[in-house]
Coordinates of C-alpha atoms and ligand atoms in Angstrom, one line a residue:
M1 CA 8.8 -28.3 -8.4
A2 CA 10.8 -30.9 -10.3
E3 CA 13.8 -30.2 -8.1
Q4 CA 11.7 -31.1 -5.0
A5 CA 10.3 -34.2 -6.6
P6 CA 11.0 -37.6 -5.1
A7 CA 13.9 -39.2 -6.9
G8 CA 13.0 -40.8 -10.3
L9 CA 9.7 -39.2 -10.6
A10 CA 10.6 -36.0 -12.5
A11 CA 12.1 -37.9 -15.5
D12 CA 9.1 -38.0 -17.9
E13 CA 9.1 -34.8 -19.8
D14 CA 5.5 -35.4 -21.2
F15 CA 4.1 -35.1 -17.7
F16 CA 4.5 -32.6 -14.9
L17 CA 4.1 -33.3 -11.2
I18 CA 1.4 -31.6 -9.2
P19 CA 1.5 -32.4 -5.4
T20 CA -2.0 -32.5 -3.7
H21 CA -3.1 -32.5 -0.2
P22 CA -3.8 -36.1 0.7
W23 CA -7.5 -35.3 1.5
Q24 CA -7.8 -33.6 -1.8
A25 CA -6.3 -36.5 -3.6
R26 CA -9.2 -38.6 -2.4
H27 CA -11.6 -36.0 -3.5
L28 CA -10.0 -35.7 -7.0
L29 CA -9.9 -39.4 -7.6
A30 CA -13.6 -39.5 -7.1
Q31 CA -14.3 -36.9 -9.8
P32 CA -15.6 -38.5 -13.0
G33 CA -13.4 -36.1 -15.1
V34 CA -10.3 -37.2 -13.3
A35 CA -11.2 -40.8 -13.6
T36 CA -11.7 -40.4 -17.3
A37 CA -8.3 -38.7 -17.6
I38 CA -6.6 -41.5 -15.7
R39 CA -8.3 -44.1 -17.9
G40 CA -7.2 -42.2 -21.0
G41 CA -3.6 -41.9 -19.8
R42 CA -3.6 -38.1 -19.5
I43 CA -3.3 -38.2 -15.7
R44 CA -1.3 -40.7 -13.8
D45 CA -2.0 -41.2 -10.1
L46 CA 1.3 -41.7 -8.4
G47 CA -0.2 -42.3 -4.9
Q48 CA 1.7 -41.2 -1.9
Q49 CA 5.4 -40.3 -2.6
G50 CA 8.3 -38.5 -1.2
A51 CA 9.0 -36.6 2.0
H52 CA 6.4 -36.0 4.8
F53 CA 5.1 -32.4 4.8
Y54 CA 3.6 -30.8 7.9
P55 CA 0.2 -29.0 7.7
T56 CA 0.4 -25.5 8.9
S57 CA -2.4 -23.7 10.9
S58 CA -4.6 -23.3 7.8
I59 CA -4.5 -27.2 7.3
R60 CA -4.2 -26.9 3.5
T61 CA -0.9 -25.1 3.4
L62 CA 2.0 -27.5 3.8
F63 CA 5.6 -27.1 5.0
H64 CA 8.8 -29.0 4.7
P65 CA 11.9 -27.7 6.4
D66 CA 14.1 -28.4 3.3
N67 CA 11.7 -26.9 0.8
P68 CA 12.1 -23.2 0.0
Y69 CA 8.3 -23.0 -0.6
F70 CA 5.2 -23.6 1.3
Y71 CA 2.6 -25.4 -0.8
K72 CA -0.9 -23.8 -0.5
C73 CA -3.0 -26.6 -1.8
S74 CA -6.6 -26.7 -2.9
L75 CA -8.9 -28.4 -0.5
N76 CA -12.6 -28.9 -1.3
V77 CA -13.5 -28.6 2.3
R78 CA -15.3 -25.8 4.0
I79 CA -13.2 -24.4 6.9
T80 CA -14.8 -21.4 8.6
N81 CA -16.3 -19.3 5.8
C82 CA -14.8 -20.7 2.7
V83 CA -14.4 -23.9 0.7
R84 CA -10.7 -23.9 0.5
K85 CA -10.2 -24.6 -3.2
N86 CA -7.9 -22.4 -5.2
A87 CA -10.2 -20.9 -7.8
I88 CA -8.5 -19.8 -11.0
Y89 CA -9.0 -16.1 -10.2
E90 CA -7.3 -16.6 -6.9
L91 CA -4.3 -18.2 -8.6
E92 CA -4.0 -15.2 -10.8
G93 CA -4.7 -12.8 -8.0
A94 CA -1.8 -14.2 -5.9
L95 CA 0.7 -13.5 -8.7
Q96 CA -0.7 -10.0 -9.2
V97 CA -0.4 -9.1 -5.5
T98 CA 3.1 -10.5 -5.6
R99 CA 4.0 -8.2 -8.5
I100 CA 2.5 -5.2 -6.7
L101 CA 4.2 -5.9 -3.4
R102 CA 7.5 -6.4 -5.2
S103 CA 7.2 -2.9 -6.6
L104 CA 6.4 -1.5 -3.2
A105 CA 9.1 -3.6 -1.4
P106 CA 12.0 -1.1 -1.4
Q107 CA 9.8 1.7 0.0
L108 CA 8.3 -0.7 2.7
L109 CA 11.7 -2.1 3.7
Q110 CA 13.0 1.4 4.1
H111 CA 10.2 2.5 6.4
F112 CA 9.6 -0.9 8.2
P113 CA 12.8 -3.0 8.2
G114 CA 11.2 -5.6 10.4
L115 CA 8.4 -6.4 7.9
A116 CA 8.6 -9.4 5.6
V117 CA 5.8 -10.2 3.1
M118 CA 5.7 -13.9 2.1
E119 CA 5.5 -13.7 -1.7
E120 CA 3.4 -16.1 -3.7
P121 CA 5.3 -16.0 -7.1
A122 CA 3.9 -19.0 -8.9
F123 CA 1.1 -21.5 -9.2
I124 CA 0.6 -24.8 -10.9
S125 CA -2.5 -26.6 -12.0
A126 CA -3.9 -28.8 -14.8
D127 CA -6.2 -27.8 -17.6
L128 CA -7.4 -30.8 -19.5
K129 CA -9.2 -28.7 -22.2
T130 CA -11.8 -31.3 -22.9
G131 CA -15.2 -30.3 -24.3
D132 CA -16.7 -30.2 -20.7
A133 CA -16.0 -26.7 -19.5
Q134 CA -17.5 -27.3 -16.1
S135 CA -15.5 -30.3 -15.4
N136 CA -12.3 -28.7 -16.7
K137 CA -12.9 -25.8 -14.3
A138 CA -13.5 -28.1 -11.3
I139 CA -10.3 -30.0 -12.1
T140 CA -8.1 -26.8 -12.5
E141 CA -9.4 -25.5 -9.2
G142 CA -9.1 -28.9 -7.5
F143 CA -5.4 -29.2 -8.5
G144 CA -4.6 -25.5 -8.1
L145 CA -1.4 -25.1 -6.0
I146 CA 0.2 -21.8 -5.0
L147 CA 3.9 -21.6 -4.0
R148 CA 4.5 -19.3 -1.1
R149 CA 8.1 -18.4 -0.3
G150 CA 9.4 -19.8 2.9
F151 CA 11.4 -18.1 5.6
A152 CA 14.9 -18.9 4.3
D153 CA 15.6 -15.5 2.7
V154 CA 13.8 -13.3 5.2
L155 CA 14.4 -14.7 8.7
R156 CA 17.2 -12.8 10.4
P157 CA 19.8 -14.9 12.2
G158 CA 18.7 -16.0 15.7
V159 CA 15.0 -15.2 15.0
T160 CA 12.3 -17.7 15.6
P161 CA 9.0 -17.5 13.7
L162 CA 5.9 -18.0 15.9
L163 CA 2.3 -17.9 14.7
A164 CA 0.3 -15.0 16.3
G165 CA -2.6 -17.5 16.6
A166 CA -0.6 -20.0 18.5
L167 CA 0.5 -17.3 21.0
F168 CA -2.7 -15.4 21.5
G169 CA -5.5 -17.7 20.3
N170 CA -4.5 -20.8 22.2
H171 CA -4.9 -20.3 25.9
V172 CA -3.1 -23.4 27.3
Y173 CA -0.1 -23.4 24.9
G174 CA -0.1 -19.7 24.2
E175 CA -0.1 -18.6 27.8
A176 CA 2.8 -20.9 28.7
R177 CA 4.8 -19.7 25.5
M178 CA 4.1 -16.0 26.2
G179 CA 5.3 -16.5 29.8
E180 CA 8.6 -18.0 28.4
L181 CA 9.0 -15.0 26.1
L182 CA 8.5 -12.5 28.8
D183 CA 11.0 -14.4 31.0
A184 CA 13.6 -14.3 28.3
M185 CA 13.0 -10.6 27.8
Q186 CA 12.9 -9.5 31.5
R187 CA 16.1 -8.0 32.6
G188 CA 17.1 -7.1 36.1
G189 CA 14.2 -6.5 38.5
S190 CA 11.9 -4.7 36.0
P191 CA 8.3 -5.4 37.0
R192 CA 6.5 -8.1 34.9
E193 CA 3.8 -5.6 33.8
E194 CA 6.4 -3.3 32.3
T195 CA 8.0 -6.1 30.4
A196 CA 4.6 -7.2 29.1
E197 CA 3.9 -3.6 28.0
A198 CA 7.3 -3.3 26.3
W199 CA 6.7 -6.7 24.5
F200 CA 3.3 -5.7 23.3
S201 CA 4.5 -2.3 22.2
R202 CA 7.2 -3.9 20.0
Y203 CA 4.5 -6.2 18.5
V204 CA 2.1 -3.4 17.7
G205 CA 4.9 -1.3 16.3
E206 CA 6.1 -4.1 13.9
L207 CA 2.6 -5.0 12.8
M208 CA 0.3 -2.0 12.8
Y209 CA 2.5 0.7 11.0
P210 CA 3.1 -1.3 7.8
V211 CA -0.5 -2.6 7.6
L212 CA -1.9 0.9 8.0
Y213 CA 0.7 2.4 5.6
C214 CA -0.1 -0.1 2.9
Y215 CA -3.7 0.7 3.2
F216 CA -3.7 4.5 3.6
A217 CA -0.7 5.2 1.3
H218 CA -1.1 2.5 -1.3
G219 CA -4.6 1.1 -1.2
V220 CA -3.3 -2.4 -0.4
I221 CA -5.6 -4.3 2.1
F222 CA -3.9 -6.9 4.2
E223 CA -5.8 -9.4 6.3
P224 CA -3.7 -9.5 9.5
H225 CA -5.8 -11.8 11.5
L226 CA -4.1 -14.1 14.0
Q227 CA -3.6 -16.9 11.5
N228 CA -2.0 -14.7 8.8
V229 CA 0.6 -13.1 11.1
V230 CA 3.8 -14.7 12.1
I231 CA 6.0 -13.0 14.7
G232 CA 9.8 -13.3 14.6
V233 CA 11.2 -13.3 18.1
A234 CA 14.7 -13.1 19.3
E235 CA 15.6 -13.0 23.1
G236 CA 11.9 -13.2 23.7
Q237 CA 11.2 -9.9 21.8
P238 CA 9.3 -9.3 18.6
Q239 CA 12.0 -8.4 16.0
Q240 CA 10.1 -9.1 12.7
V241 CA 6.6 -9.5 11.4
F242 CA 5.8 -11.8 8.5
L243 CA 2.6 -11.1 6.6
R244 CA 1.2 -13.9 4.6
D245 CA -1.8 -15.2 2.6
F246 CA -2.3 -13.2 -0.6
E247 CA -5.7 -14.7 -1.0
G248 CA -6.7 -12.4 1.8
V249 CA -5.0 -9.3 0.2
K250 CA -7.4 -7.0 -1.6
L251 CA -6.9 -3.7 -3.5
V252 CA -8.8 -0.5 -3.2
Q253 CA -10.6 -0.1 -6.4
E254 CA -10.2 3.7 -6.6
R255 CA -6.4 3.2 -6.5
F256 CA -5.9 0.3 -8.8
G257 CA -7.8 0.8 -12.1
A258 CA -8.5 -1.8 -14.7
E259 CA -5.5 -0.5 -16.8
Q260 CA -3.1 -1.2 -13.8
L261 CA -4.5 -4.7 -13.5
D262 CA -4.6 -5.5 -17.2
G263 CA -2.4 -8.6 -16.9
I264 CA -5.2 -10.5 -15.2
S265 CA -8.7 -11.6 -16.1
P266 CA -11.7 -9.4 -15.3
R267 CA -12.9 -12.1 -12.9
A268 CA -9.6 -11.9 -11.0
R269 CA -9.9 -8.1 -10.9
E270 CA -13.3 -8.3 -9.5
A271 CA -12.1 -10.6 -6.7
L272 CA -9.2 -8.3 -5.8
W273 CA -11.2 -5.0 -5.7
Y274 CA -12.7 -3.7 -2.5
S275 CA -14.1 -0.3 -1.8
A276 CA -12.1 1.8 0.5
E277 CA -14.7 1.4 3.2
Q278 CA -14.9 -2.3 2.9
G279 CA -11.1 -2.4 3.1
W280 CA -11.0 -0.3 6.2
K281 CA -13.6 -2.4 8.0
R282 CA -11.6 -5.5 7.1
I283 CA -8.3 -4.1 8.4
A284 CA -9.9 -2.6 11.5
Y285 CA -11.6 -5.9 12.3
C286 CA -8.4 -8.0 11.7
L287 CA -6.1 -5.7 13.6
F288 CA -8.2 -4.6 16.6
V289 CA -10.7 -7.3 17.2
N290 CA -9.3 -10.5 15.8
N291 CA -5.6 -9.7 16.7
F292 CA -5.1 -7.1 19.5
C293 CA -8.2 -8.1 21.5
E294 CA -7.0 -11.6 21.7
A295 CA -3.4 -10.5 22.3
I296 CA -4.4 -8.2 25.2
N297 CA -6.7 -10.8 26.6
Q298 CA -3.9 -13.4 26.6
I299 CA -1.1 -11.1 27.9
G300 CA -3.3 -9.4 30.4
A301 CA -5.3 -12.4 31.5
G302 CA -7.2 -11.7 34.7
R303 CA -5.5 -8.3 35.1
P304 CA -7.9 -5.5 33.9
A305 CA -5.4 -2.8 34.9
L306 CA -2.7 -4.4 32.7
Q307 CA -5.2 -4.7 29.8
N308 CA -6.0 -1.0 30.0
R309 CA -2.3 -0.3 29.9
L310 CA -2.0 -2.5 26.8
W311 CA -4.9 -0.6 25.1
A312 CA -3.0 2.6 26.0
V313 CA -0.1 1.2 24.0
V314 CA -2.4 0.8 21.0
R315 CA -3.6 4.3 21.4
H316 CA -0.1 5.7 21.6
H317 CA 0.9 3.9 18.3
L318 CA -2.2 5.1 16.5
H319 CA -1.3 8.7 17.5
A320 CA 2.3 8.1 16.5
Y321 CA 1.3 6.6 13.2
Q322 CA -0.9 9.5 12.3
S323 CA 1.9 12.1 13.2
Q324 CA 4.6 10.2 11.2
Y325 CA 2.7 8.9 8.2
G326 CA -0.8 10.2 8.3
D327 CA -3.0 12.1 5.9
D328 CA -6.5 13.5 6.0
V329 CA -8.1 10.1 5.3
S330 CA -6.2 8.3 7.9
A331 CA -6.9 11.1 10.4
R332 CA -10.6 10.5 10.0
C333 CA -10.4 6.7 10.5
I334 CA -7.9 6.9 13.3
N335 CA -9.6 9.8 15.2
A336 CA -12.9 7.9 15.1
L337 CA -11.2 4.9 16.8
L338 CA -9.4 7.1 19.3
N339 CA -12.8 8.7 20.2
G340 CA -14.1 5.2 21.0
E341 CA -16.1 4.5 17.8
A342 CA -17.1 0.8 18.0
F343 CA -14.7 -1.6 16.2
P344 CA -16.2 -3.6 13.3
G345 CA -16.6 -7.3 14.3
K346 CA -16.9 -9.6 11.4
A347 CA -20.1 -11.5 11.7
N348 CA -18.8 -14.9 10.4
L349 CA -21.6 -17.0 11.8
I350 CA -24.4 -14.8 10.3
N351 CA -22.5 -14.9 7.0
R352 CA -22.4 -18.7 7.1
F353 CA -26.1 -18.9 8.1
F354 CA -27.1 -16.9 5.0
K355 CA -24.5 -18.6 2.9
R356 CA -23.0 -15.4 1.7
P357 CA -19.5 -15.2 0.2
D358 CA -16.7 -13.9 2.4
R359 CA -16.7 -10.5 0.7
A360 CA -20.3 -9.9 1.6
S361 CA -19.6 -10.3 5.3
G362 CA -21.3 -7.9 7.5
Y363 CA -19.8 -6.4 10.6
L364 CA -21.3 -5.8 14.1
P365 CA -20.2 -3.2 16.6
V366 CA -17.7 -4.3 19.2
N367 CA -16.9 -2.3 22.3
N368 CA -13.7 -0.1 21.7
P369 CA -12.0 0.8 25.0
L370 CA -9.7 3.4 23.3
G371 CA -12.1 6.2 24.0
T372 CA -12.6 5.6 27.7
L373 CA -9.1 4.7 28.9
G374 CA -7.8 6.7 31.8
E375 CA -4.8 8.8 31.2
N376 CA -1.5 6.9 31.3
P377 CA 1.4 9.3 31.3
A378 CA 3.8 6.6 30.0
W379 CA 1.8 6.2 26.7
S380 CA -0.2 9.3 26.1
Ligands
ATP1 N1 -8.0 -16.0 14.8 C1 -8.3 -16.5 13.7 N2 -8.8 -15.7 12.7 C2 -9.0 -16.2 11.4 N3 -8.8 -17.5 11.1 C3 -8.4 -18.3 12.0 C4 -8.0 -17.9 13.3 N4 -7.6 -18.9 14.0 C5 -7.6 -19.9 13.1 N5 -8.1 -19.6 11.9 C6 -8.2 -20.5 10.8 O1 -7.2 -20.1 9.9 C7 -7.7 -20.1 8.6 C8 -7.8 -18.8 8.1 O2 -8.3 -18.7 6.7 P1 -7.3 -18.0 5.6 O3 -8.3 -17.8 4.5 O4 -6.5 -16.9 6.2 O5 -6.3 -19.2 5.4 P2 -6.0 -20.0 4.1 O6 -6.1 -19.0 3.0 O7 -6.9 -21.2 4.0 O8 -4.5 -20.5 4.2 P3 -3.2 -19.7 4.4 O9 -3.4 -18.8 5.6 O10 -2.1 -20.8 4.6 O11 -3.0 -18.9 3.2 C9 -9.1 -20.8 8.6 O12 -8.9 -22.2 8.5 C10 -9.5 -20.5 10.1 O13 -10.4 -21.5 10.6
MG2 MG1 -4.6 -17.5 6.1

């Protein structure tokens, strides 16, 4: 952190620097515990300093092109389901997930060379250790900052990272950008629909296999919604997929016992654990509803026949995953989807209405076209 500090600020060894999101700085300065610490000389407010960072799509995670890390800042603002502060157990959880994924990395890389997981190897915060436990906790959470590794070490030469949400979840910009990618990929006189199908097949191939494999083979539950997936494109085509956001990563409890997670607090363990069923619903929602439905809707806009062909691509890859990596458990989940069992749609609005935490989210059935597709010889 000190290396990235504005010149002259890192000199005082009695203090360490904690960057904060500018909105959060305003929030923190209004906290009585922070005001007392400033008056007592334990915290110094340095105001706005240094280079300008860019907000990413989550608003609270910040980026600077010369910094090897993204800064995932605390933000005491509710955005969609959650108040976006970095609770202490989330800080711990990010490091634990980093350790687990580091141990799986050689195997994952061997099977899925296009996959890169954006590690979150460190955090920083302040613990004032005053007699007021509640205020101390609020301050630690309010300053909590997670470091997420940037693209420098993982981006292959010539590859451009693009947020899946920007491509598929944003119809004006996304449609135009998708058109450019297909233009760049289209060779000779091949029909546009074939190019779109080939593009989407590469995308599904890069994303779905590692996400399913991590879950079925290792009990690691990613949250591959559009905002957590970055696609690396070269010559228009998906070449890499970057999975990010360890706050969204959960672990199947049956696979990760307390003894395996003994480096973290019981509270952090509780937050990481999901049942296998909860985990599957989350993955199935993120992949098929949040991600592929939007992608297919964007790529096949106004062309139902093309949309069916793109769903047939998903069906093909589900079959292929099962035959290459599958086991009995994955067979049950995948066959149910192939037979047209409804996708689980996360009921965010109901969840908000009842003020439930994210992990208590219910799911509603969403129409799954996989069971009723006509035969497509190219992808069956
Ligand atoms: N299709 C989408 N699905 C889910 N979230 C989305 C989508 N599009 C935009 N978002 C926004 O992206 C954020 C997703 O929340 P999430 O918990 O993944 O991010 P975060 O943990 O705050 O930050 P980061 O992703 O940088 O780690 C929310 O702010 C949400 O409103
Ligand atoms: Mg996210």
